[in-house]
PDB file of C-alpha atoms in Angstrom:
ATOM      1  CA  MET A   1     -24.682   0.509 -18.759  1.00 45.00           C
ATOM      2  CA  LEU A   2     -24.502  -3.034 -17.521  1.00 46.00           C
ATOM      3  CA  PHE A   3     -22.639  -4.603 -20.440  1.00 55.00           C
ATOM      4  CA  LYS A   4     -20.768  -1.486 -21.535  1.00 69.00           C
ATOM      5  CA  SER A   5     -18.882  -0.418 -18.443  1.00 79.00           C
ATOM      6  CA  ARG A   6     -17.247   2.992 -18.717  1.00 91.00           C
ATOM      7  CA  LEU A   7     -13.635   2.862 -17.549  1.00 95.00           C
ATOM      8  CA  ALA A   8     -11.549   5.686 -16.087  1.00 97.00           C
ATOM      9  CA  VAL A   9      -7.804   5.065 -15.841  1.00 97.00           C
ATOM     10  CA  ILE A  10      -6.017   7.147 -13.210  1.00 98.00           C
ATOM     11  CA  TYR A  11      -2.293   6.853 -13.863  1.00 98.00           C
ATOM     12  CA  VAL A  12       0.064   8.401 -11.296  1.00 97.00           C
ATOM     13  CA  GLU A  13       3.634   9.304 -12.198  1.00 96.00           C
ATOM     14  CA  TYR A  14       6.512  10.978 -10.390  1.00 95.00           C
ATOM     15  CA  SER A  15       9.600  10.018 -12.394  1.00 92.00           C
ATOM     16  CA  PRO A  16       8.407   9.555 -15.992  1.00 90.00           C
ATOM     17  CA  ASP A  17      12.007   9.509 -17.283  1.00 91.00           C
ATOM     18  CA  LYS A  18      12.805   6.570 -15.006  1.00 91.00           C
ATOM     19  CA  TYR A  19       9.734   4.612 -16.130  1.00 92.00           C
ATOM     20  CA  GLU A  20       9.716   5.654 -19.761  1.00 91.00           C
ATOM     21  CA  GLY A  21       6.972   3.991 -21.786  1.00 92.00           C
ATOM     22  CA  ALA A  22       4.974   2.789 -18.757  1.00 94.00           C
ATOM     23  CA  PHE A  23       1.825   4.730 -19.675  1.00 95.00           C
ATOM     24  CA  GLU A  24       1.929   3.454 -23.245  1.00 94.00           C
ATOM     25  CA  LYS A  25       2.266  -0.078 -21.883  1.00 93.00           C
ATOM     26  CA  VAL A  26      -0.899   0.374 -19.806  1.00 94.00           C
ATOM     27  CA  LYS A  27      -2.773   1.517 -22.911  1.00 92.00           C
ATOM     28  CA  SER A  28      -1.471  -1.422 -24.926  1.00 91.00           C
ATOM     29  CA  TYR A  29      -2.631  -3.864 -22.254  1.00 90.00           C
ATOM     30  CA  LEU A  30      -6.111  -2.380 -22.309  1.00 89.00           C
ATOM     31  CA  GLY A  31      -6.238  -2.843 -26.073  1.00 80.00           C
ATOM     32  CA  ASP A  32      -9.158  -1.830 -28.250  1.00 76.00           C
ATOM     33  CA  SER A  33     -12.000  -3.476 -26.336  1.00 68.00           C
ATOM     34  CA  LEU A  34     -12.699  -0.345 -24.287  1.00 76.00           C
ATOM     35  CA  ARG A  35     -11.326   2.358 -26.568  1.00 76.00           C
ATOM     36  CA  GLU A  36     -14.612   4.241 -26.984  1.00 81.00           C
ATOM     37  CA  ARG A  37     -15.515   3.967 -23.298  1.00 88.00           C
ATOM     38  CA  THR A  38     -12.208   4.812 -21.605  1.00 93.00           C
ATOM     39  CA  VAL A  39     -10.909   8.110 -20.270  1.00 96.00           C
ATOM     40  CA  TYR A  40      -7.318   8.535 -19.072  1.00 97.00           C
ATOM     41  CA  VAL A  41      -6.196  10.900 -16.317  1.00 98.00           C
ATOM     42  CA  ILE A  42      -2.427  11.266 -15.973  1.00 98.00           C
ATOM     43  CA  VAL A  43      -1.526  12.659 -12.544  1.00 97.00           C
ATOM     44  CA  ASN A  44       1.998  14.037 -12.172  1.00 97.00           C
ATOM     45  CA  ASN A  45       2.818  14.054  -8.458  1.00 96.00           C
ATOM     46  CA  ARG A  46       6.122  15.856  -8.999  1.00 94.00           C
ATOM     47  CA  ASP A  47       4.262  18.725 -10.684  1.00 94.00           C
ATOM     48  CA  GLU A  48       2.280  19.742  -7.604  1.00 91.00           C
ATOM     49  CA  GLY A  49      -0.635  22.117  -7.996  1.00 91.00           C
ATOM     50  CA  ASN A  50      -4.242  22.291  -9.129  1.00 91.00           C
ATOM     51  CA  GLY A  51      -3.863  22.795 -12.863  1.00 94.00           C
ATOM     52  CA  SER A  52      -5.084  20.544 -15.667  1.00 95.00           C
ATOM     53  CA  SER A  53      -4.911  20.314 -19.453  1.00 95.00           C
ATOM     54  CA  ILE A  54      -6.223  18.143 -22.281  1.00 94.00           C
ATOM     55  CA  ILE A  55      -3.615  16.003 -24.044  1.00 94.00           C
ATOM     56  CA  ASP A  56      -6.010  14.622 -26.641  1.00 91.00           C
ATOM     57  CA  ALA A  57      -9.589  13.382 -26.869  1.00 87.00           C
ATOM     58  CA  GLY A  58     -10.161  11.256 -23.773  1.00 91.00           C
ATOM     59  CA  THR A  59      -6.771  11.942 -22.128  1.00 95.00           C
ATOM     60  CA  TYR A  60      -6.183  14.566 -19.439  1.00 97.00           C
ATOM     61  CA  TYR A  61      -3.090  15.743 -17.591  1.00 97.00           C
ATOM     62  CA  ILE A  62      -3.402  17.124 -14.069  1.00 97.00           C
ATOM     63  CA  GLN A  63      -1.026  18.320 -11.407  1.00 95.00           C
ATOM     64  CA  GLY A  64      -0.835  16.063  -8.380  1.00 93.00           C
ATOM     65  CA  ASN A  65      -0.022  15.912  -4.701  1.00 89.00           C
ATOM     66  CA  ASN A  66       2.700  13.595  -3.400  1.00 89.00           C
ATOM     67  CA  LEU A  67       1.886  13.926   0.308  1.00 88.00           C
ATOM     68  CA  GLU A  68       0.603  10.342   0.397  1.00 90.00           C
ATOM     69  CA  ARG A  69       2.527   9.211  -2.683  1.00 90.00           C
ATOM     70  CA  GLU A  70       0.335   7.460  -5.261  1.00 93.00           C
ATOM     71  CA  PHE A  71      -2.672   7.392  -2.915  1.00 94.00           C
ATOM     72  CA  SER A  72      -3.001  11.178  -2.817  1.00 93.00           C
ATOM     73  CA  GLY A  73      -2.371  11.263  -6.581  1.00 95.00           C
ATOM     74  CA  TRP A  74      -5.189   8.792  -7.194  1.00 96.00           C
ATOM     75  CA  GLN A  75      -7.434  10.786  -4.897  1.00 95.00           C
ATOM     76  CA  ARG A  76      -6.644  13.927  -6.894  1.00 96.00           C
ATOM     77  CA  GLY A  77      -7.580  12.049 -10.071  1.00 97.00           C
ATOM     78  CA  LEU A  78     -10.924  10.977  -8.597  1.00 97.00           C
ATOM     79  CA  GLN A  79     -11.617  14.532  -7.516  1.00 96.00           C
ATOM     80  CA  PHE A  80     -10.911  15.727 -11.085  1.00 96.00           C
ATOM     81  CA  LEU A  81     -13.323  13.181 -12.600  1.00 97.00           C
ATOM     82  CA  ARG A  82     -16.075  14.245 -10.229  1.00 95.00           C
ATOM     83  CA  GLU A  83     -15.498  17.972 -10.642  1.00 96.00           C
ATOM     84  CA  LYS A  84     -15.568  17.659 -14.449  1.00 95.00           C
ATOM     85  CA  LYS A  85     -18.620  15.367 -14.227  1.00 96.00           C
ATOM     86  CA  ILE A  86     -16.889  12.724 -16.339  1.00 95.00           C
ATOM     87  CA  PRO A  87     -19.014   9.551 -16.074  1.00 94.00           C
ATOM     88  CA  PHE A  88     -17.412   6.234 -15.103  1.00 95.00           C
ATOM     89  CA  ASP A  89     -18.500   2.847 -13.776  1.00 95.00           C
ATOM     90  CA  VAL A  90     -15.051   1.440 -12.992  1.00 96.00           C
ATOM     91  CA  VAL A  91     -11.638   2.950 -12.234  1.00 97.00           C
ATOM     92  CA  LEU A  92      -8.295   1.336 -12.996  1.00 97.00           C
ATOM     93  CA  PHE A  93      -5.745   2.745 -10.559  1.00 97.00           C
ATOM     94  CA  VAL A  94      -2.169   2.302 -11.722  1.00 96.00           C
ATOM     95  CA  ASN A  95       1.212   3.903 -11.089  1.00 95.00           C
ATOM     96  CA  GLU A  96       4.297   4.235 -13.252  1.00 95.00           C
ATOM     97  CA  ALA A  97       6.136   1.460 -11.344  1.00 91.00           C
ATOM     98  CA  PHE A  98       3.369  -1.095 -11.905  1.00 92.00           C
ATOM     99  CA  GLU A  99       5.830  -3.471 -13.578  1.00 89.00           C
ATOM    100  CA  ALA A 100       9.073  -2.278 -12.008  1.00 82.00           C
ATOM    101  CA  VAL A 101       9.633  -5.542 -10.147  1.00 76.00           C
ATOM    102  CA  GLN A 102       7.567  -8.168 -11.970  1.00 75.00           C
ATOM    103  CA  PRO A 103       4.639  -8.433 -14.391  1.00 76.00           C
ATOM    104  CA  SER A 104       1.318  -6.904 -13.363  1.00 76.00           C
ATOM    105  CA  TYR A 105      -0.591  -9.713 -15.152  1.00 79.00           C
ATOM    106  CA  LEU A 106      -2.865  -7.053 -16.613  1.00 84.00           C
ATOM    107  CA  GLY A 107      -1.789  -8.077 -20.098  1.00 82.00           C
ATOM    108  CA  ASN A 108      -2.873 -11.673 -19.482  1.00 85.00           C
ATOM    109  CA  TYR A 109      -6.583 -10.877 -19.274  1.00 85.00           C
ATOM    110  CA  ASN A 110      -9.180  -9.065 -21.336  1.00 85.00           C
ATOM    111  CA  ALA A 111      -9.463  -5.624 -19.757  1.00 85.00           C
ATOM    112  CA  GLY A 112     -13.048  -5.200 -20.901  1.00 85.00           C
ATOM    113  CA  TRP A 113     -14.043  -8.402 -19.130  1.00 87.00           C
ATOM    114  CA  ILE A 114     -12.190  -7.399 -15.941  1.00 90.00           C
ATOM    115  CA  ALA A 115     -13.952  -4.029 -15.965  1.00 90.00           C
ATOM    116  CA  LEU A 116     -17.286  -5.752 -16.436  1.00 89.00           C
ATOM    117  CA  LYS A 117     -16.610  -8.203 -13.594  1.00 90.00           C
ATOM    118  CA  THR A 118     -15.620  -5.284 -11.368  1.00 93.00           C
ATOM    119  CA  HIS A 119     -18.876  -3.525 -12.197  1.00 92.00           C
ATOM    120  CA  LEU A 120     -21.129  -6.580 -11.922  1.00 89.00           C
ATOM    121  CA  LEU A 121     -19.643  -8.041  -8.736  1.00 90.00           C
ATOM    122  CA  LYS A 122     -19.020  -4.651  -7.101  1.00 92.00           C
ATOM    123  CA  SER A 123     -15.603  -5.922  -6.066  1.00 93.00           C
ATOM    124  CA  ALA A 124     -11.986  -4.779  -6.316  1.00 96.00           C
ATOM    125  CA  PHE A 125      -9.859  -6.769  -8.777  1.00 95.00           C
ATOM    126  CA  GLY A 126      -6.070  -7.049  -8.941  1.00 92.00           C
ATOM    127  CA  ALA A 127      -3.132  -9.210  -7.930  1.00 90.00           C
ATOM    128  CA  ILE A 128      -3.630 -10.581  -4.406  1.00 91.00           C
ATOM    129  CA  ASP A 129      -0.708 -10.625  -1.981  1.00 90.00           C
ATOM    130  CA  THR A 130      -0.661 -12.929   1.031  1.00 91.00           C
ATOM    131  CA  LEU A 131       1.356 -13.458   4.193  1.00 89.00           C
ATOM    132  CA  TRP A 132       1.248 -16.400   6.548  1.00 86.00           C
ATOM    133  CA  GLU A 133       2.454 -14.335   9.477  1.00 90.00           C
ATOM    134  CA  LYS A 134      -0.209 -13.081  11.890  1.00 93.00           C
ATOM    135  CA  THR A 135       0.232  -9.433  10.988  1.00 95.00           C
ATOM    136  CA  LYS A 136      -2.367  -6.999  12.316  1.00 96.00           C
ATOM    137  CA  ILE A 137      -3.210  -3.310  12.441  1.00 96.00           C
ATOM    138  CA  HIS A 138      -5.875  -2.016  14.822  1.00 95.00           C
ATOM    139  CA  GLY A 139      -6.342  -5.691  15.729  1.00 95.00           C
ATOM    140  CA  LYS A 140      -7.394  -6.527  12.144  1.00 95.00           C
ATOM    141  CA  SER A 141      -5.624  -9.037   9.960  1.00 94.00           C
ATOM    142  CA  THR A 142      -3.424  -7.779   7.111  1.00 94.00           C
ATOM    143  CA  ARG A 143      -2.574 -11.236   5.805  1.00 92.00           C
ATOM    144  CA  ALA A 144      -4.330 -10.796   2.444  1.00 93.00           C
ATOM    145  CA  TRP A 145      -4.504  -7.571   0.473  1.00 94.00           C
ATOM    146  CA  ILE A 146      -4.826  -6.240  -3.058  1.00 94.00           C
ATOM    147  CA  ASN A 147      -1.644  -5.043  -4.728  1.00 92.00           C
ATOM    148  CA  THR A 148      -2.182  -1.338  -5.275  1.00 93.00           C
ATOM    149  CA  ASN A 149       0.200  -0.660  -8.140  1.00 91.00           C
ATOM    150  CA  CYS A 150      -2.527  -1.832 -10.560  1.00 93.00           C
ATOM    151  CA  PHE A 151      -6.118  -2.567  -9.513  1.00 96.00           C
ATOM    152  CA  PHE A 152      -9.760  -2.040 -10.544  1.00 96.00           C
ATOM    153  CA  MET A 153     -12.546  -0.668  -8.352  1.00 97.00           C
ATOM    154  CA  PRO A 154     -16.256   0.001  -9.059  1.00 96.00           C
ATOM    155  CA  ALA A 155     -17.679   3.509  -8.714  1.00 96.00           C
ATOM    156  CA  SER A 156     -20.222   2.325  -6.128  1.00 95.00           C
ATOM    157  CA  LEU A 157     -17.459   1.123  -3.790  1.00 97.00           C
ATOM    158  CA  LEU A 158     -15.424   4.296  -4.279  1.00 97.00           C
ATOM    159  CA  GLU A 159     -18.402   6.355  -3.163  1.00 95.00           C
ATOM    160  CA  LYS A 160     -18.601   4.358   0.056  1.00 96.00           C
ATOM    161  CA  LEU A 161     -14.855   4.579   0.736  1.00 95.00           C
ATOM    162  CA  GLY A 162     -14.716   8.345   0.422  1.00 91.00           C
ATOM    163  CA  SER A 163     -10.930   8.656   0.358  1.00 93.00           C
ATOM    164  CA  LEU A 164      -8.351   6.090  -0.718  1.00 94.00           C
ATOM    165  CA  VAL A 165      -5.999   7.520   1.904  1.00 93.00           C
ATOM    166  CA  SER A 166      -6.325   5.833   5.302  1.00 94.00           C
ATOM    167  CA  ILE A 167      -3.268   7.384   7.012  1.00 93.00           C
ATOM    168  CA  ASP A 168      -2.101  10.905   6.218  1.00 87.00           C
ATOM    169  CA  ASN A 169       1.070  12.669   7.344  1.00 83.00           C
ATOM    170  CA  GLY A 170      -0.464  13.895  10.588  1.00 84.00           C
ATOM    171  CA  GLU A 171      -1.768  10.482  11.621  1.00 91.00           C
ATOM    172  CA  MET A 172       1.550   8.842  10.765  1.00 93.00           C
ATOM    173  CA  ASP A 173       3.135  10.502  13.795  1.00 92.00           C
ATOM    174  CA  THR A 174       0.970   8.289  16.022  1.00 93.00           C
ATOM    175  CA  TYR A 175       2.391   5.199  14.290  1.00 95.00           C
ATOM    176  CA  ILE A 176       6.047   6.119  13.903  1.00 94.00           C
ATOM    177  CA  PRO A 177       7.986   9.004  15.512  1.00 93.00           C
ATOM    178  CA  LYS A 178       8.736  11.947  13.238  1.00 92.00           C
ATOM    179  CA  GLU A 179      12.397  12.012  14.282  1.00 93.00           C
ATOM    180  CA  PHE A 180      14.659   8.954  14.206  1.00 94.00           C
ATOM    181  CA  PRO A 181      14.339   7.380  17.681  1.00 91.00           C
ATOM    182  CA  GLY A 182      17.211   4.949  17.375  1.00 85.00           C
ATOM    183  CA  PRO A 183      16.917   1.214  16.671  1.00 77.00           C
ATOM    184  CA  ALA A 184      15.113   0.447  19.935  1.00 78.00           C
ATOM    185  CA  GLY A 185      11.915   2.444  19.382  1.00 84.00           C
ATOM    186  CA  LEU A 186      11.011   2.556  15.694  1.00 93.00           C
ATOM    187  CA  PHE A 187       7.267   2.517  16.424  1.00 95.00           C
ATOM    188  CA  THR A 188       5.455   4.575  19.038  1.00 94.00           C
ATOM    189  CA  ASP A 189       4.162   2.896  22.189  1.00 91.00           C
ATOM    190  CA  SER A 190       0.590   3.547  21.042  1.00 92.00           C
ATOM    191  CA  SER A 191       1.110   2.345  17.462  1.00 95.00           C
ATOM    192  CA  PRO A 192      -1.778   0.050  16.388  1.00 96.00           C
ATOM    193  CA  VAL A 193       0.652  -2.145  14.416  1.00 97.00           C
ATOM    194  CA  ASN A 194       1.255  -5.459  16.191  1.00 96.00           C
ATOM    195  CA  SER A 195       4.778  -6.723  16.893  1.00 95.00           C
ATOM    196  CA  VAL A 196       4.677  -9.352  14.121  1.00 96.00           C
ATOM    197  CA  TYR A 197       3.730  -6.728  11.535  1.00 96.00           C
ATOM    198  CA  ARG A 198       6.412  -4.330  12.836  1.00 95.00           C
ATOM    199  CA  GLU A 199       9.092  -6.971  12.418  1.00 95.00           C
ATOM    200  CA  HIS A 200       7.817  -7.802   8.944  1.00 95.00           C
ATOM    201  CA  LEU A 201       7.862  -4.147   7.822  1.00 96.00           C
ATOM    202  CA  ILE A 202      11.389  -3.584   9.095  1.00 95.00           C
ATOM    203  CA  SER A 203      12.669  -6.829   7.561  1.00 95.00           C
ATOM    204  CA  TRP A 204      10.959  -6.180   4.228  1.00 94.00           C
ATOM    205  CA  LEU A 205      12.263  -2.623   3.775  1.00 96.00           C
ATOM    206  CA  THR A 206      15.812  -3.336   4.953  1.00 95.00           C
ATOM    207  CA  GLU A 207      16.307  -6.837   3.510  1.00 94.00           C
ATOM    208  CA  GLY A 208      13.600  -7.933   1.059  1.00 90.00           C
ATOM    209  CA  TRP A 209      12.558  -4.857  -0.946  1.00 88.00           C
ATOM    210  CA  HIS A 210      14.277  -4.116  -4.270  1.00 84.00           C
ATOM    211  CA  GLY A 211      15.153  -0.650  -2.882  1.00 87.00           C
ATOM    212  CA  LYS A 212      16.314  -1.987   0.502  1.00 93.00           C
ATOM    213  CA  PHE A 213      18.370   0.318   2.697  1.00 95.00           C
ATOM    214  CA  VAL A 214      20.234   0.472   5.998  1.00 94.00           C
ATOM    215  CA  LEU A 215      17.914   1.966   8.586  1.00 94.00           C
ATOM    216  CA  ASP A 216      19.468   5.019  10.230  1.00 94.00           C
ATOM    217  CA  GLU A 217      18.819   8.725  10.752  1.00 94.00           C
ATOM    218  CA  ARG A 218      19.588   9.503   7.105  1.00 96.00           C
ATOM    219  CA  THR A 219      17.098   6.954   5.716  1.00 96.00           C
ATOM    220  CA  TRP A 220      14.414   7.554   8.360  1.00 96.00           C
ATOM    221  CA  PRO A 221      12.216   9.700   6.039  1.00 94.00           C
ATOM    222  CA  ILE A 222      12.311   6.898   3.445  1.00 94.00           C
ATOM    223  CA  PHE A 223      11.318   4.323   6.055  1.00 95.00           C
ATOM    224  CA  ARG A 224       8.403   6.476   7.211  1.00 94.00           C
ATOM    225  CA  ALA A 225       7.183   7.162   3.668  1.00 92.00           C
ATOM    226  CA  LYS A 226       7.368   3.544   2.515  1.00 93.00           C
ATOM    227  CA  THR A 227       5.820   2.236   5.723  1.00 95.00           C
ATOM    228  CA  LYS A 228       2.934   4.684   5.349  1.00 95.00           C
ATOM    229  CA  ALA A 229       2.376   3.526   1.753  1.00 93.00           C
ATOM    230  CA  ILE A 230       2.363  -0.140   2.801  1.00 95.00           C
ATOM    231  CA  LEU A 231      -0.041   0.547   5.672  1.00 96.00           C
ATOM    232  CA  ASN A 232      -2.342   2.533   3.368  1.00 96.00           C
ATOM    233  CA  GLU A 233      -2.314  -0.435   0.999  1.00 96.00           C
ATOM    234  CA  ALA A 234      -3.214  -2.884   3.777  1.00 96.00           C
ATOM    235  CA  LEU A 235      -5.865  -0.618   5.291  1.00 97.00           C
ATOM    236  CA  LEU A 236      -7.547  -0.099   1.934  1.00 97.00           C
ATOM    237  CA  SER A 237      -8.225  -3.839   1.676  1.00 96.00           C
ATOM    238  CA  ILE A 238      -9.450  -3.931   5.270  1.00 97.00           C
ATOM    239  CA  ARG A 239     -11.858  -1.053   4.628  1.00 96.00           C
ATOM    240  CA  ILE A 240     -13.151  -2.675   1.424  1.00 96.00           C
ATOM    241  CA  ARG A 241     -13.966  -5.891   3.278  1.00 94.00           C
ATOM    242  CA  GLU A 242     -15.554  -4.041   6.181  1.00 95.00           C
ATOM    243  CA  LEU A 243     -17.911  -2.380   3.709  1.00 95.00           C
ATOM    244  CA  GLY A 244     -19.049  -5.850   2.637  1.00 92.00           C
ATOM    245  CA  HIS A 245     -17.165  -5.971  -0.672  1.00 93.00           C
ATOM    246  CA  PHE A 246     -14.525  -8.377  -1.974  1.00 93.00           C
ATOM    247  CA  ILE A 247     -10.913  -8.187  -3.137  1.00 94.00           C
ATOM    248  CA  LEU A 248     -10.423 -10.690  -5.948  1.00 93.00           C
ATOM    249  CA  PRO A 249      -7.701 -11.865  -8.365  1.00 91.00           C
ATOM    250  CA  TYR A 250      -8.135 -11.171 -12.066  1.00 86.00           C
ATOM    251  CA  SER A 251      -8.507 -14.879 -12.742  1.00 81.00           C
ATOM    252  CA  VAL A 252     -11.580 -15.607 -10.610  1.00 72.00           C
ATOM    253  CA  PRO A 253     -14.438 -17.021 -12.760  1.00 67.00           C
ATOM    254  CA  THR A 254     -17.462 -14.758 -12.303  1.00 55.00           C
ATOM    255  CA  PHE A 255     -20.217 -17.332 -12.088  1.00 49.00           C
ATOM    256  CA  ALA A 256     -18.137 -19.794 -10.065  1.00 48.00           C
ATOM    257  CA  PHE A 257     -17.442 -17.018  -7.590  1.00 48.00           C
ATOM    258  CA  LEU A 258     -21.106 -16.115  -7.276  1.00 51.00           C
ATOM    259  CA  LYS A 259     -21.925 -19.754  -6.623  1.00 47.00           C
ATOM    260  CA  THR A 260     -19.150 -20.519  -4.118  1.00 49.00           C
ATOM    261  CA  ARG A 261     -18.509 -17.313  -2.162  1.00 52.00           C
ATOM    262  CA  GLY A 262     -20.534 -18.597   0.792  1.00 53.00           C
ATOM    263  CA  LEU A 263     -18.386 -21.735   0.862  1.00 48.00           C
ATOM    264  CA  PHE A 264     -15.175 -19.693   0.938  1.00 50.00           C
ATOM    265  CA  ARG A 265     -16.589 -17.652   3.802  1.00 53.00           C
ATOM    266  CA  ARG A 266     -17.240 -20.803   5.838  1.00 50.00           C
ATOM    267  CA  ILE A 267     -13.846 -22.342   5.034  1.00 45.00           C
ATOM    268  CA  ARG A 268     -12.027 -19.198   6.123  1.00 46.00           C
ATOM    269  CA  LYS A 269     -14.013 -19.048   9.334  1.00 51.00           C
ATOM    270  CA  VAL A 270     -12.990 -22.630  10.170  1.00 44.00           C
ATOM    271  CA  ILE A 271      -9.303 -22.114   9.276  1.00 43.00           C
ATOM    272  CA  PHE A 272      -8.670 -18.709  10.833  1.00 44.00           C
ATOM    273  CA  GLY A 273     -11.335 -18.497  13.500  1.00 47.00           C
ATOM    274  CA  ARG A 274     -13.821 -15.792  14.403  1.00 41.00           C
ATOM    275  CA  SER A 275     -11.289 -13.733  16.349  1.00 39.00           C
ATOM    276  CA  GLU A 276      -9.727 -12.392  13.143  1.00 40.00           C
ATOM    277  CA  GLU A 277     -13.141 -11.864  11.527  1.00 42.00           C
ATOM    278  CA  VAL A 278     -11.870 -13.366   8.334  1.00 39.00           C
ATOM    279  CA  CYS A 279     -15.402 -14.314   7.457  1.00 37.00           C
ATOM    280  CA  ARG A 280     -15.303 -10.758   6.072  1.00 41.00           C
ATOM    281  CA  GLU A 281     -12.037 -11.440   4.207  1.00 41.00           C
ATOM    282  CA  GLU A 282     -13.619 -12.684   1.033  1.00 38.00           C
ATOM    283  CA  THR A 283     -10.338 -12.768  -0.858  1.00 39.00           C
ATOM    284  CA  LEU A 284      -9.904 -15.799  -3.109  1.00 41.00           C
ATOM    285  CA  GLU A 285      -6.293 -16.831  -2.740  1.00 37.00           C
ATOM    286  CA  GLY A 286      -4.516 -18.565  -5.544  1.00 36.00           C
ATOM    287  CA  GLY A 287      -4.363 -15.431  -7.660  1.00 39.00           C
ATOM    288  CA  GLU A 288      -1.083 -13.866  -8.759  1.00 38.00           C
ATOM    289  CA  ARG A 289       1.224 -13.302  -5.806  1.00 35.00           C
ATOM    290  CA  HIS A 290       3.419 -10.242  -5.392  1.00 35.00           C
ATOM    291  CA  LYS A 291       5.357  -8.656  -2.570  1.00 43.00           C
ATOM    292  CA  GLY A 292       3.374  -5.475  -2.128  1.00 46.00           C
ATOM    293  CA  ILE A 293       3.957  -1.883  -3.143  1.00 55.00           C
ATOM    294  CA  ALA A 294       6.799  -1.434  -5.588  1.00 52.00           C
TER     295      ALA A 294
END
C-alpha cells in the first residue's frame, strides 16, 4: 500500500485528568486525511494488567505497564497490534504530555504526508533535539536524537529494533546505584555514560527541566526514573542509526533528502570526525528543537 499507508497511533497515558483533552488534540491534528486507514490504541500505564476493550470502531483501550514509563507502554501497544493481527505500515508513538512544555509541531504538517514519508523513506520522523556538548553513552554520541513524546516510525524499522526499551529496571542498576549514594557518586564506576553526559543529566533535571527538583535521598527514585527515560530516548536514536536508518524532522523535503543525504553524510564526517561515527548519524538538523522528554 505504497500511497495509502496504514497508520497505527499508540497513545500512552498515566494521568488523563492532568492532561485532559490531549488524546482528542492528537486526533484533531491528524485530521481526516487518514481517517479510514488509522487505528488508535490507548494504553493506560496506571491501569496495569493485560486486559483490553474496544472503545469504538478503530479505537482500542488496553492496560499498560509503567516499568519503563512510556517506552514499556508503547511496547505493550505494539504487542497488542501484533497479537490481534491489526495491519499497519507506520506507527505514531505519542504520550499524553506531548505538548506539556511546548508545541509538538504535529499540527503544522499534513499527517498523511508525514506517514507516507515515514513509509517511503523507512525513517523515523519527529522533532529533532540537539546538544553541542560531547555527550556519549557506550562511547557513542548522543548529540542528536528524536524527541520521543511524538514521533513516527515505519513497521519495517520496528521489526528490526525488536523492543523500544533499551534499558530496563535491572540494567539501570549498572548505570546508577539503586540506593542514594550521596552527591559524590551518583553514577556507578562502570556506568557507560561519559562525564559530560552525566553533568548534563544532573544539570537538566535539577535546574533546566520544568519539573526540576533538589537531588537528595527523597527524590532519588525520580532522578533514576527520569534519567532512565532520557537514556532510553537517546539510545533509541543510536540504535536506529546503527541499523542504517535515519531520524528526520517533519519538515525535510522528501526528494531533496533523497538527493542530498550522501552530501550530509560527508559534511558530518568532516565536521565531527570518524571517531564519533557520525557518518551514521543521518539526522538533518534545522528541524524543530526541543529539550527532550517532557
